Short mmCIF file of C-alpha atoms (C1' of nucleotides) in Angstrom, two decimals:
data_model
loop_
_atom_site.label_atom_id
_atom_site.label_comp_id
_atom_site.label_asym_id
_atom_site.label_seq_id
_atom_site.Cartn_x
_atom_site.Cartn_y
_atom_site.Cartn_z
CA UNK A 1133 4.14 -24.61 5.28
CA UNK A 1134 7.38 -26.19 5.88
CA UNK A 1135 9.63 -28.34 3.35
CA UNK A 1136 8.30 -30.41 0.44
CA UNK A 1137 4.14 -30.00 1.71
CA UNK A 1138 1.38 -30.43 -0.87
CA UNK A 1139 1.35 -31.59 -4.32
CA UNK A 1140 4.09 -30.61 -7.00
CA UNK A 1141 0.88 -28.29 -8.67
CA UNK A 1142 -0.37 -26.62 -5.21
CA UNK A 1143 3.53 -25.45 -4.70
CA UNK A 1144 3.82 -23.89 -7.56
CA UNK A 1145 0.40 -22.62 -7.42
CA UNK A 1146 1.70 -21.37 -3.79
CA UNK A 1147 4.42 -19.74 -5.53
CA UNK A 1148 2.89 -17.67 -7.78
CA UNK A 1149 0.83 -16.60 -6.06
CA UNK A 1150 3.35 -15.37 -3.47
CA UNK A 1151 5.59 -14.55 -6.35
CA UNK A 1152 2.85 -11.90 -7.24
CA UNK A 1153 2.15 -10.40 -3.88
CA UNK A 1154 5.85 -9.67 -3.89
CA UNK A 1155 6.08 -8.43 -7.21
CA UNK A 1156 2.93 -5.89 -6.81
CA UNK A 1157 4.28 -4.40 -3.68
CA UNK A 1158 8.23 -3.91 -4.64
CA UNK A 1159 8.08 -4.48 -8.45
CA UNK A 1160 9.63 -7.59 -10.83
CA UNK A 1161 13.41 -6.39 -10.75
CA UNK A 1162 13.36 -5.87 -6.64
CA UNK A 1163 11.87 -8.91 -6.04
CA UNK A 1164 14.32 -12.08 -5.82
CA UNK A 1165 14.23 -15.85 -5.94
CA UNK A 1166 15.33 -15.62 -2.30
CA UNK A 1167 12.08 -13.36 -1.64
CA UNK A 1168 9.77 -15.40 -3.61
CA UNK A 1169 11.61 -18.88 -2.03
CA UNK A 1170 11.18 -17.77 1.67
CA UNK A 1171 7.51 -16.53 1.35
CA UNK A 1172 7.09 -20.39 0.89
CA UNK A 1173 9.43 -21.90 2.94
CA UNK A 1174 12.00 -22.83 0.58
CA UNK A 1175 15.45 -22.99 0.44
CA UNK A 1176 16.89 -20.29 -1.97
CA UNK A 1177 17.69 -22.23 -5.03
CA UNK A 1178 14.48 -24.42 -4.91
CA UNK A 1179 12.38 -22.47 -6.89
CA UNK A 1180 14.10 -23.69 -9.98
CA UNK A 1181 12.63 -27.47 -9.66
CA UNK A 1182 9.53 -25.77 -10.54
CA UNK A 1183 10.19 -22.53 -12.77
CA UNK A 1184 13.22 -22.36 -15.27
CA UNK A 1185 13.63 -18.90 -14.49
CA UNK A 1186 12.58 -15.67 -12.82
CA UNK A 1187 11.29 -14.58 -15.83
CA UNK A 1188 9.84 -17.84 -16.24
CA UNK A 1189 7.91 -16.99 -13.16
CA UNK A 1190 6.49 -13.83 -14.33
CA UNK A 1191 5.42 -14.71 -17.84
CA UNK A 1192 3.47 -18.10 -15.81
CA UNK A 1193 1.76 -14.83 -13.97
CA UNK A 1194 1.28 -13.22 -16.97
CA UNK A 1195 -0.54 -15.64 -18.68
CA UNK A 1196 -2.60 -16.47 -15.87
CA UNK A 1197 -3.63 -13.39 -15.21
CA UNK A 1198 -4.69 -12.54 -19.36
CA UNK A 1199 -6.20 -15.78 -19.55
CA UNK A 1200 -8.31 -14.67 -15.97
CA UNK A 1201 -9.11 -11.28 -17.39
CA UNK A 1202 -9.97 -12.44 -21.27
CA UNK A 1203 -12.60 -15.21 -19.58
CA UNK A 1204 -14.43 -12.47 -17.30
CA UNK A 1205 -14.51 -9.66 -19.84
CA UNK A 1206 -16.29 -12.10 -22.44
CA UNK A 1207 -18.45 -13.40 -20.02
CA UNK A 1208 -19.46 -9.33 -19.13
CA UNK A 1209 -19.74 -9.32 -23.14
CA UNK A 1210 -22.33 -11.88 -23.25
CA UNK A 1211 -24.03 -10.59 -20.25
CA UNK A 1212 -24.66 -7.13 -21.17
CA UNK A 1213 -25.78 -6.12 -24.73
CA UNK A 1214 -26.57 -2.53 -24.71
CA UNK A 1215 -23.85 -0.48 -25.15
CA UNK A 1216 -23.88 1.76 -22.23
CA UNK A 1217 -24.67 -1.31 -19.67
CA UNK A 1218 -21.67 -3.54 -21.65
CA UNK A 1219 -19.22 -0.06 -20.90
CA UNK A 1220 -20.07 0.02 -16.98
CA UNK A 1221 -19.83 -3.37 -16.63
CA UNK A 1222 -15.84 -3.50 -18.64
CA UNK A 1223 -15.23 -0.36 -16.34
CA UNK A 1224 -16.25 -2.22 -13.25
CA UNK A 1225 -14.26 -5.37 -13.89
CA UNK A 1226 -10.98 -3.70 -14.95
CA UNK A 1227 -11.23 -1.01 -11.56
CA UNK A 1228 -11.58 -5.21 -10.10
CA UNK A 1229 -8.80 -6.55 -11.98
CA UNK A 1230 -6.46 -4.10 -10.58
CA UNK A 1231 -7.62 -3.09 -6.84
CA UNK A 1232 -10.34 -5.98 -6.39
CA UNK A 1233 -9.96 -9.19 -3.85
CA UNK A 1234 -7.32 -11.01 -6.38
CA UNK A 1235 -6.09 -8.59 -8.43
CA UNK A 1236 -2.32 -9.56 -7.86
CA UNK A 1237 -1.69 -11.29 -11.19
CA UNK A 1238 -3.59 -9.03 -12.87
CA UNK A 1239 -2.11 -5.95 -11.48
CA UNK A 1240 1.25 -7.72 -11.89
CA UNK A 1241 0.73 -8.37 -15.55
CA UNK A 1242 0.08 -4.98 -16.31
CA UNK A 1243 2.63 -2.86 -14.46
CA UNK A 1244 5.72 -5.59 -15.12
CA UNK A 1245 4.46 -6.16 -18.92
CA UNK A 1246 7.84 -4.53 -19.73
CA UNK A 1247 10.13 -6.88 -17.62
CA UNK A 1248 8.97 -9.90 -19.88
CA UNK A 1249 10.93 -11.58 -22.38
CA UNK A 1250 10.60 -10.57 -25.97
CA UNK A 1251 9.08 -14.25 -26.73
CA UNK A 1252 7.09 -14.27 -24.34
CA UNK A 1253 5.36 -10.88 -25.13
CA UNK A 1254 4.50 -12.23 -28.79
CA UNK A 1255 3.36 -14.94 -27.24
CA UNK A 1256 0.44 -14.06 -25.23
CA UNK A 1257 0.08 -11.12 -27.52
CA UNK A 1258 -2.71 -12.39 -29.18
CA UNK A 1259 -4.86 -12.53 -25.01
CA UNK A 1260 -3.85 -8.60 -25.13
CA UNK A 1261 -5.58 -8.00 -28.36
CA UNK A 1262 -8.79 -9.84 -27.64
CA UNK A 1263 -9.26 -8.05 -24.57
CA UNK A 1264 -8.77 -5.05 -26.21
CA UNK A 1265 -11.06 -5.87 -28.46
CA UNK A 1266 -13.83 -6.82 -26.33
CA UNK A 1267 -13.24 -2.90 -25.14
CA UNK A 1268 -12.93 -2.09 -28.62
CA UNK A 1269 -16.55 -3.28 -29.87
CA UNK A 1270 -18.31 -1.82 -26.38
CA UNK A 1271 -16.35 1.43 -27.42
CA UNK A 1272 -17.16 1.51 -30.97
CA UNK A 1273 -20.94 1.48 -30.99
CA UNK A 1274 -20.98 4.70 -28.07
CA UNK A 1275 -17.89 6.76 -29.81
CA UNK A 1276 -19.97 7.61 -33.20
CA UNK A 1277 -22.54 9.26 -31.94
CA UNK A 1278 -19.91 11.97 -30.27
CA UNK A 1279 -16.50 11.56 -30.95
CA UNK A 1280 -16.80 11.00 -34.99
CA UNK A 1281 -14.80 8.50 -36.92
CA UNK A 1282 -11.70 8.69 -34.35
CA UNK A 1283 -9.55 5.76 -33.36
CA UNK A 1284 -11.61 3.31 -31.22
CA UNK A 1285 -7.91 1.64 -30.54
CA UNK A 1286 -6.38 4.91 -29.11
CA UNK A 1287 -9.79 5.66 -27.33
CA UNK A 1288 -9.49 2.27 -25.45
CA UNK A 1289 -5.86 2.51 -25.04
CA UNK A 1290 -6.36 6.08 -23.53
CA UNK A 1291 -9.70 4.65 -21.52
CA UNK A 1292 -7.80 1.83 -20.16
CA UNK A 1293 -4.45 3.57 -19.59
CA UNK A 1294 -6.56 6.51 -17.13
CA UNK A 1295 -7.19 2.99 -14.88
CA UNK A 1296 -3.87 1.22 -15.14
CA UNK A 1297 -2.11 4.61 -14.25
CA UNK A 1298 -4.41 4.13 -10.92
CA UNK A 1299 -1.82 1.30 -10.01
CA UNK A 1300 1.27 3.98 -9.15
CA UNK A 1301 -0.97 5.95 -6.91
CA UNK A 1302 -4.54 4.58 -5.63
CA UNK A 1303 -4.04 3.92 -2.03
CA UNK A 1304 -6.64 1.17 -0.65
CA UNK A 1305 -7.05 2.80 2.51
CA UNK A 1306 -10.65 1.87 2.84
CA UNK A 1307 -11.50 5.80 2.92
CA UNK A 1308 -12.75 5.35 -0.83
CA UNK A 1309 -13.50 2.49 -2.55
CA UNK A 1310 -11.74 1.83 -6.00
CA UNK A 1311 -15.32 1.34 -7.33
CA UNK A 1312 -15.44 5.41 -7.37
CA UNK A 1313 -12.81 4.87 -10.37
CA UNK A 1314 -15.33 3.39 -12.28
CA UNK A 1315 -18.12 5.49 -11.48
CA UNK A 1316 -16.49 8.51 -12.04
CA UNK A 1317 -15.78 7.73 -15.72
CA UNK A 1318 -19.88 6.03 -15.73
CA UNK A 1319 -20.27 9.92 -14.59
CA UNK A 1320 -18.11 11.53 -17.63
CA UNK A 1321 -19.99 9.21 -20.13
CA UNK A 1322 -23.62 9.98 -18.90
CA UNK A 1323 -23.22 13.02 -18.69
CA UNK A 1324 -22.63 13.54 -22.42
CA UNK A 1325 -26.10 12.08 -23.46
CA UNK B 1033 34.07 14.58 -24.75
CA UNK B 1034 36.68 12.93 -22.97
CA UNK B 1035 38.23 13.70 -19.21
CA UNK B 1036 37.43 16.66 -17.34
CA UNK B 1037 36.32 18.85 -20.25
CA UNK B 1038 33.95 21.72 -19.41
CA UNK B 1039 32.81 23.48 -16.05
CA UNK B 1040 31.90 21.18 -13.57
CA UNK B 1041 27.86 23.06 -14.02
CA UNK B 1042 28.30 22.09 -17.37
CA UNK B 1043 29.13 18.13 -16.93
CA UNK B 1044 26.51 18.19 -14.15
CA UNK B 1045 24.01 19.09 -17.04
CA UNK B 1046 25.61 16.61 -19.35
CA UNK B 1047 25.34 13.96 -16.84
CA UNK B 1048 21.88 14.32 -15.92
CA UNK B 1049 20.86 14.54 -19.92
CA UNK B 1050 22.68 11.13 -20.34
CA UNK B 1051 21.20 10.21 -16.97
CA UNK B 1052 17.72 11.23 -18.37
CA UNK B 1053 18.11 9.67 -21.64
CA UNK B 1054 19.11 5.84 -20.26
CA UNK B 1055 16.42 5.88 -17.38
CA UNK B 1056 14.10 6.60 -20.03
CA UNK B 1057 14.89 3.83 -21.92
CA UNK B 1058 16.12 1.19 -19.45
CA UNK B 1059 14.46 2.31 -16.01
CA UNK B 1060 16.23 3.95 -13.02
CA UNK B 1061 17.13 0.38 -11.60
CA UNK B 1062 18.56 -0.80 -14.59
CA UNK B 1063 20.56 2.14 -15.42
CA UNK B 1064 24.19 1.73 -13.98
CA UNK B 1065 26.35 4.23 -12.70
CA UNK B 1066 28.79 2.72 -15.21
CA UNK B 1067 26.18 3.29 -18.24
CA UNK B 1068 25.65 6.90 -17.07
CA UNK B 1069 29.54 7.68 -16.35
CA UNK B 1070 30.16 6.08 -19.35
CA UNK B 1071 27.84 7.99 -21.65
CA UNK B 1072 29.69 11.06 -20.67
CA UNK B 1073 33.44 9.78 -20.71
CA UNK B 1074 34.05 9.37 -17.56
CA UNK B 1075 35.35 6.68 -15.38
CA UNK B 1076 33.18 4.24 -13.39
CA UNK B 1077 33.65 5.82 -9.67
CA UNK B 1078 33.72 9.44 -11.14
CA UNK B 1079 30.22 10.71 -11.11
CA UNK B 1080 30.18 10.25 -7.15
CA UNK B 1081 32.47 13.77 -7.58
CA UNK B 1082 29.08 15.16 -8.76
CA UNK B 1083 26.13 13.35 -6.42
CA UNK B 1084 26.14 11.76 -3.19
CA UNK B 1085 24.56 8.53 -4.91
CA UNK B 1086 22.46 7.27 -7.52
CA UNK B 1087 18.95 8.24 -6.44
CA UNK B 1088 20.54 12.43 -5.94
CA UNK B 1089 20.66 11.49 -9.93
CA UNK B 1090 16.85 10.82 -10.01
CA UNK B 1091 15.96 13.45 -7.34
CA UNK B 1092 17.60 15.85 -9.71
CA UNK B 1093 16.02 14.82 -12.53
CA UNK B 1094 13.01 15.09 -11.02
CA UNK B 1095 13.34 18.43 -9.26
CA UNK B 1096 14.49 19.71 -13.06
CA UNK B 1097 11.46 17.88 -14.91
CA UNK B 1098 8.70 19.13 -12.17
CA UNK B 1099 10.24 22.77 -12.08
CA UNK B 1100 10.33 22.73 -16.25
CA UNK B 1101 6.76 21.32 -16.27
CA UNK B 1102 4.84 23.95 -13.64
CA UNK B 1103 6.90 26.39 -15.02
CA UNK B 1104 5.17 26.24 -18.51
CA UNK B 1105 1.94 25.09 -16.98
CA UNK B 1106 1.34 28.47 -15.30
CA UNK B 1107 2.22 29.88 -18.53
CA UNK B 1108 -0.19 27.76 -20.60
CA UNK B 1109 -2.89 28.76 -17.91
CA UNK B 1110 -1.83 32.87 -17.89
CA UNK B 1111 -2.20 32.64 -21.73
CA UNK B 1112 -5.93 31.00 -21.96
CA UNK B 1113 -8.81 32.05 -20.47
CA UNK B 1114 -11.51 30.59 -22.31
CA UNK B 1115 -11.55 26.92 -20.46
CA UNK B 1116 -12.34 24.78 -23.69
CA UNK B 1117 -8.94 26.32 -24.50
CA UNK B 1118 -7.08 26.13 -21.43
CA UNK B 1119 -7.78 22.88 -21.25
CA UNK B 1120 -6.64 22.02 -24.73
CA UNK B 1121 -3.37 23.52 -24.40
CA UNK B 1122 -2.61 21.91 -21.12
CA UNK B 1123 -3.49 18.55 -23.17
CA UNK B 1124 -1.30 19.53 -25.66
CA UNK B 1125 0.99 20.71 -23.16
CA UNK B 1126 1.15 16.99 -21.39
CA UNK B 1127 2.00 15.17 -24.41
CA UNK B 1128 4.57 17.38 -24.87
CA UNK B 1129 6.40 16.82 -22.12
CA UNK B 1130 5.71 12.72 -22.50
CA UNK B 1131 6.80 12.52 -26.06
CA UNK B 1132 8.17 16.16 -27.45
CA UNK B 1133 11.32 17.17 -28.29
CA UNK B 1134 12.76 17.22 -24.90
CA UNK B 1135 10.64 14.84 -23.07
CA UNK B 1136 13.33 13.15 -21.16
CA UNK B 1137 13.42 14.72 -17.86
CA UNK B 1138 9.63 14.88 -17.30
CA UNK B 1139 9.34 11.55 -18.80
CA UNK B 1140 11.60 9.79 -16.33
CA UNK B 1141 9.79 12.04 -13.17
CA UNK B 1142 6.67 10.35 -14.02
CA UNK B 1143 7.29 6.41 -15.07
CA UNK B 1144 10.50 6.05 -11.92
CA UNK B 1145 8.52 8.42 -9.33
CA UNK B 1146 8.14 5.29 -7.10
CA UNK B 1147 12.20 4.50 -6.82
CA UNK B 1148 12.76 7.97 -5.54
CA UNK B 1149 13.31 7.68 -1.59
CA UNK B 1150 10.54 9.03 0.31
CA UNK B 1151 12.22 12.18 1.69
CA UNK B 1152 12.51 13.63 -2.16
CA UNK B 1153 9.11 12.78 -2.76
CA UNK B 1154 8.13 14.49 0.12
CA UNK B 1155 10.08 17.91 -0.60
CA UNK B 1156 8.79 17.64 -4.39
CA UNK B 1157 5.16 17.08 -3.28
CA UNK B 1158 4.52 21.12 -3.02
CA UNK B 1159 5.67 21.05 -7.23
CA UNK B 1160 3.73 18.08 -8.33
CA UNK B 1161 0.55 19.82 -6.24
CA UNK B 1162 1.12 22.39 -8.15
CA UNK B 1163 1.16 20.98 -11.04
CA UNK B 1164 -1.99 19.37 -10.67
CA UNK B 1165 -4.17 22.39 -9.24
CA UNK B 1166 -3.89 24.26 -12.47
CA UNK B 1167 -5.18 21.07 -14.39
CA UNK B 1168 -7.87 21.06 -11.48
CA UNK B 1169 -8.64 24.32 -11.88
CA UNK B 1170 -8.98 23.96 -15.60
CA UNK B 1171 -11.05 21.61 -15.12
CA UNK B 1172 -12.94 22.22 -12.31
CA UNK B 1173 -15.52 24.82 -14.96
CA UNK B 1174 -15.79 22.11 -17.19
CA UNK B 1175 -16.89 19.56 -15.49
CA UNK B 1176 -20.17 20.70 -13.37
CA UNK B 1177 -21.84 21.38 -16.49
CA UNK B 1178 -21.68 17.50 -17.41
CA UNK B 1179 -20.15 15.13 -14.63
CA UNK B 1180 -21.92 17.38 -11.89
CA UNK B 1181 -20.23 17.64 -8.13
CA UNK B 1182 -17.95 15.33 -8.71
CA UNK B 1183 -14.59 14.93 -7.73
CA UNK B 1184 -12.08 16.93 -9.91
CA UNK B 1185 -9.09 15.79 -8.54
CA UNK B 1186 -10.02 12.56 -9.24
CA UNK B 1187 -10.91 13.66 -12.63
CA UNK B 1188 -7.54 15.02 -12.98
CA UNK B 1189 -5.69 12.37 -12.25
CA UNK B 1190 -7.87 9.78 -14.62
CA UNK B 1191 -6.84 12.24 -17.45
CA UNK B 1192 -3.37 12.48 -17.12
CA UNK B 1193 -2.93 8.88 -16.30
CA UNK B 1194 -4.41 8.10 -19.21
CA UNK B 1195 -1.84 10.46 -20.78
CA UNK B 1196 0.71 8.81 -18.64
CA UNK B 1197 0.50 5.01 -19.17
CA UNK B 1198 1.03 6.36 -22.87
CA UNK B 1199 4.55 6.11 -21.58
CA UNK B 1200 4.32 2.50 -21.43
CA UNK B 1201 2.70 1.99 -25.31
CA UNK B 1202 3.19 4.29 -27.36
CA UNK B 1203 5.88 4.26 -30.61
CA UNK B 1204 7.51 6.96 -32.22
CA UNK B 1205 7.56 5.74 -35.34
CA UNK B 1206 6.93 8.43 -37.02
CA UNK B 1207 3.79 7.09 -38.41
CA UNK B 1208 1.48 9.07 -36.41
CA UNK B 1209 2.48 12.40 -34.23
CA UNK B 1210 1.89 12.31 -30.64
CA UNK B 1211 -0.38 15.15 -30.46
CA UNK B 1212 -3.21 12.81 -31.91
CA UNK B 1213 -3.07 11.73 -28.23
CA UNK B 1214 -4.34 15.25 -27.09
CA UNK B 1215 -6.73 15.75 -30.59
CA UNK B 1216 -8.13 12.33 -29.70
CA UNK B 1217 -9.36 13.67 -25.69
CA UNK B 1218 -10.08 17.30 -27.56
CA UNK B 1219 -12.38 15.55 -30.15
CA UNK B 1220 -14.37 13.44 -26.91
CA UNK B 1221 -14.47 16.46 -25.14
CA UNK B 1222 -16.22 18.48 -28.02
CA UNK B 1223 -18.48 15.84 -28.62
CA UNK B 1224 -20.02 16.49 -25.37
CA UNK B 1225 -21.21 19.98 -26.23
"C1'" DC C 489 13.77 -30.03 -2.32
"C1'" DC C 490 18.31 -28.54 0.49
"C1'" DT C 491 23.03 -26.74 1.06
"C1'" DA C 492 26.87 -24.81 -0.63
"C1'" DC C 493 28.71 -22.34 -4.04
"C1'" DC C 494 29.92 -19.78 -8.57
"C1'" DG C 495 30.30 -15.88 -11.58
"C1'" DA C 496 28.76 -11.57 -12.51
"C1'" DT C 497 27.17 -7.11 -11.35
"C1'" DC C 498 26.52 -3.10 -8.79
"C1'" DG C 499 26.64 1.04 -5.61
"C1'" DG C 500 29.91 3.22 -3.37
"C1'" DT C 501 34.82 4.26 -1.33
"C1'" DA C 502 39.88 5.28 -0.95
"C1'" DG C 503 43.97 7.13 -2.19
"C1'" DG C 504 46.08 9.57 -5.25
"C1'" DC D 983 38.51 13.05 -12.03
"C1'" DC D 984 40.97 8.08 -12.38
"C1'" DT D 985 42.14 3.34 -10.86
"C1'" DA D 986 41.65 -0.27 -8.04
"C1'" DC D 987 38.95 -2.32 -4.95
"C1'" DC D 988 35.35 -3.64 -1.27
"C1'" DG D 989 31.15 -5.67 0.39
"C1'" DA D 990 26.84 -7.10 -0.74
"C1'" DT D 991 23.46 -9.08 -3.63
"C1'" DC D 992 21.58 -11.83 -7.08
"C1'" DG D 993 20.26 -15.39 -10.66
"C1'" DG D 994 21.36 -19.74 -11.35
"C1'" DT D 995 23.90 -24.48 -10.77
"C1'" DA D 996 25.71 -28.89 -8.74
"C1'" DG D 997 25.63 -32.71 -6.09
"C1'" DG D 998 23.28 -35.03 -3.09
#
DNA sequence: CCTACCGATCGGTAGG
DNA sequence: CCTACCGATCGGTAGG
């Protein structure tokens, strides 16, 4: 892994990647070039052949990890049509999205959201809102029947925002799986009926 | 507000409430010791007179926020019995300290927890605990009767994370009060009965 | 893609 | 509590 090895695409794949290892376990603004340039063997000021920037960096994780998350969610959409089956299934791949096998973009794009450039926010804006939405439509057709005429926005955002908090203190110490996340809230919702 | 005006108690406090204030906005680790001294009129080396470093600044922000926050916690939970109620008040009680009037100090405890070094975190553990047992309790005769034996810690933490990531989303704009956050979980909450 | 380097910033210190 | 300063770090650039 030493020097110029691989294609110009598979090094930059390599370095995001790495890039958001890094930035999961110490955050975007303690991670540096230097970090991101050694965990590939790089000199320190290669990077910047392939990224203009180290926000440059994050907003290429960003949008790979919305574009990731959008295509699974709709494919769980089209999968599962009844409400409470569509709902367990969302749960199940957002608890994946941020503790599953590859959930370092993912993760990364939702706890360093903040850290990205205003442009780049109102760019990819428009991934956020169709996953949302997707969470939004499984949402709407379960809150009626209990919760009456309330915000289905604030509902998801609350829904989702109980999972993303998981990211500042879920340990993955084997001794639970991060599935319990999801089945714990699959719990909260049956119970209701 | 200029120079050494004021006990030195008194520009501790100020200091910290400026302190509070710009880690709110910017993050601990973009908040300068400059911004902070400067905030309160004081030159860039001064506010080493008043802590040993920058994270004694968090730690005592912290240590203020937790005490403030189990502190009217146990007062929320002497005051209601009735569960439905206790729990609503603690709700209310949360957003409060997110997004009220003087939401700073708690504010900052929760969103920079992870940049505090691992000794404070360890000596604030017992408050946090604490904190978090009277939401469990609160809890805990809620939940049998619909998610049955399941685990209320981990209940407790979904809820106030989802509470928490608020933090990351939500506006004050003025167009719509925070305590719809709280009315929002009260109204899925009632639904279940 | 490397090496050497620049300019800026930052936490913290010293000496008064 | 101020001024002046140190040492380290960091994002980014140049020239090859």
């Amino acid at each position: 892994m030493r020097g110029s090895a691989g294609t110009a695409r598979s090094r930059r794949a390599a370095m995001l990647a790495a890039a958001a290892r890094l930035m999961r376990e110490k955050g975007f603004a303690k991670t540096t070039i230097r970090d991101i340039a050694r965990a590939v063997g790089m000199g320190s000021g290669s990077p910047f052949c392939h990224f203009r920037s180290k926000e440059a960096i994050l907003a290429a994780i960003a949008e790979t990890g919305l574009k990731r998350a959008v295509e699974r969610a709709e494919r769980v959409a089209a999968r599962y049509a009844a409400p409470q089956r569509r709902l367990l299934a969302l749960l199940r791949l957002h608890v994946d999205l941020l503790h599953g096998a590859r959930s370092d973009f993912s993760a990364v794009t939702l706890h360093e959201w903040h850290a990205l450039p205003a442009a780049e926010k109102e760019r990819l804006r428009v991934l956020r809102r169709r996953y949302e939405a997707i969470w939004g439509e499984a949402l709407a057709s379960l809150l009626p029947a209990r919760a009456a005429h309330h915000d289905v926005a604030l509902c998801v955002r609350l829904l989702l925002g109980s999972l993303n908090w998981s990211l500042r203190w879920w340990r993955a110490d084997g001794k639970r799986p991060a599935r319990d996340l999801a089945r714990t809230w699959t719990n909260i919702f049956a119970a209701q009926r």
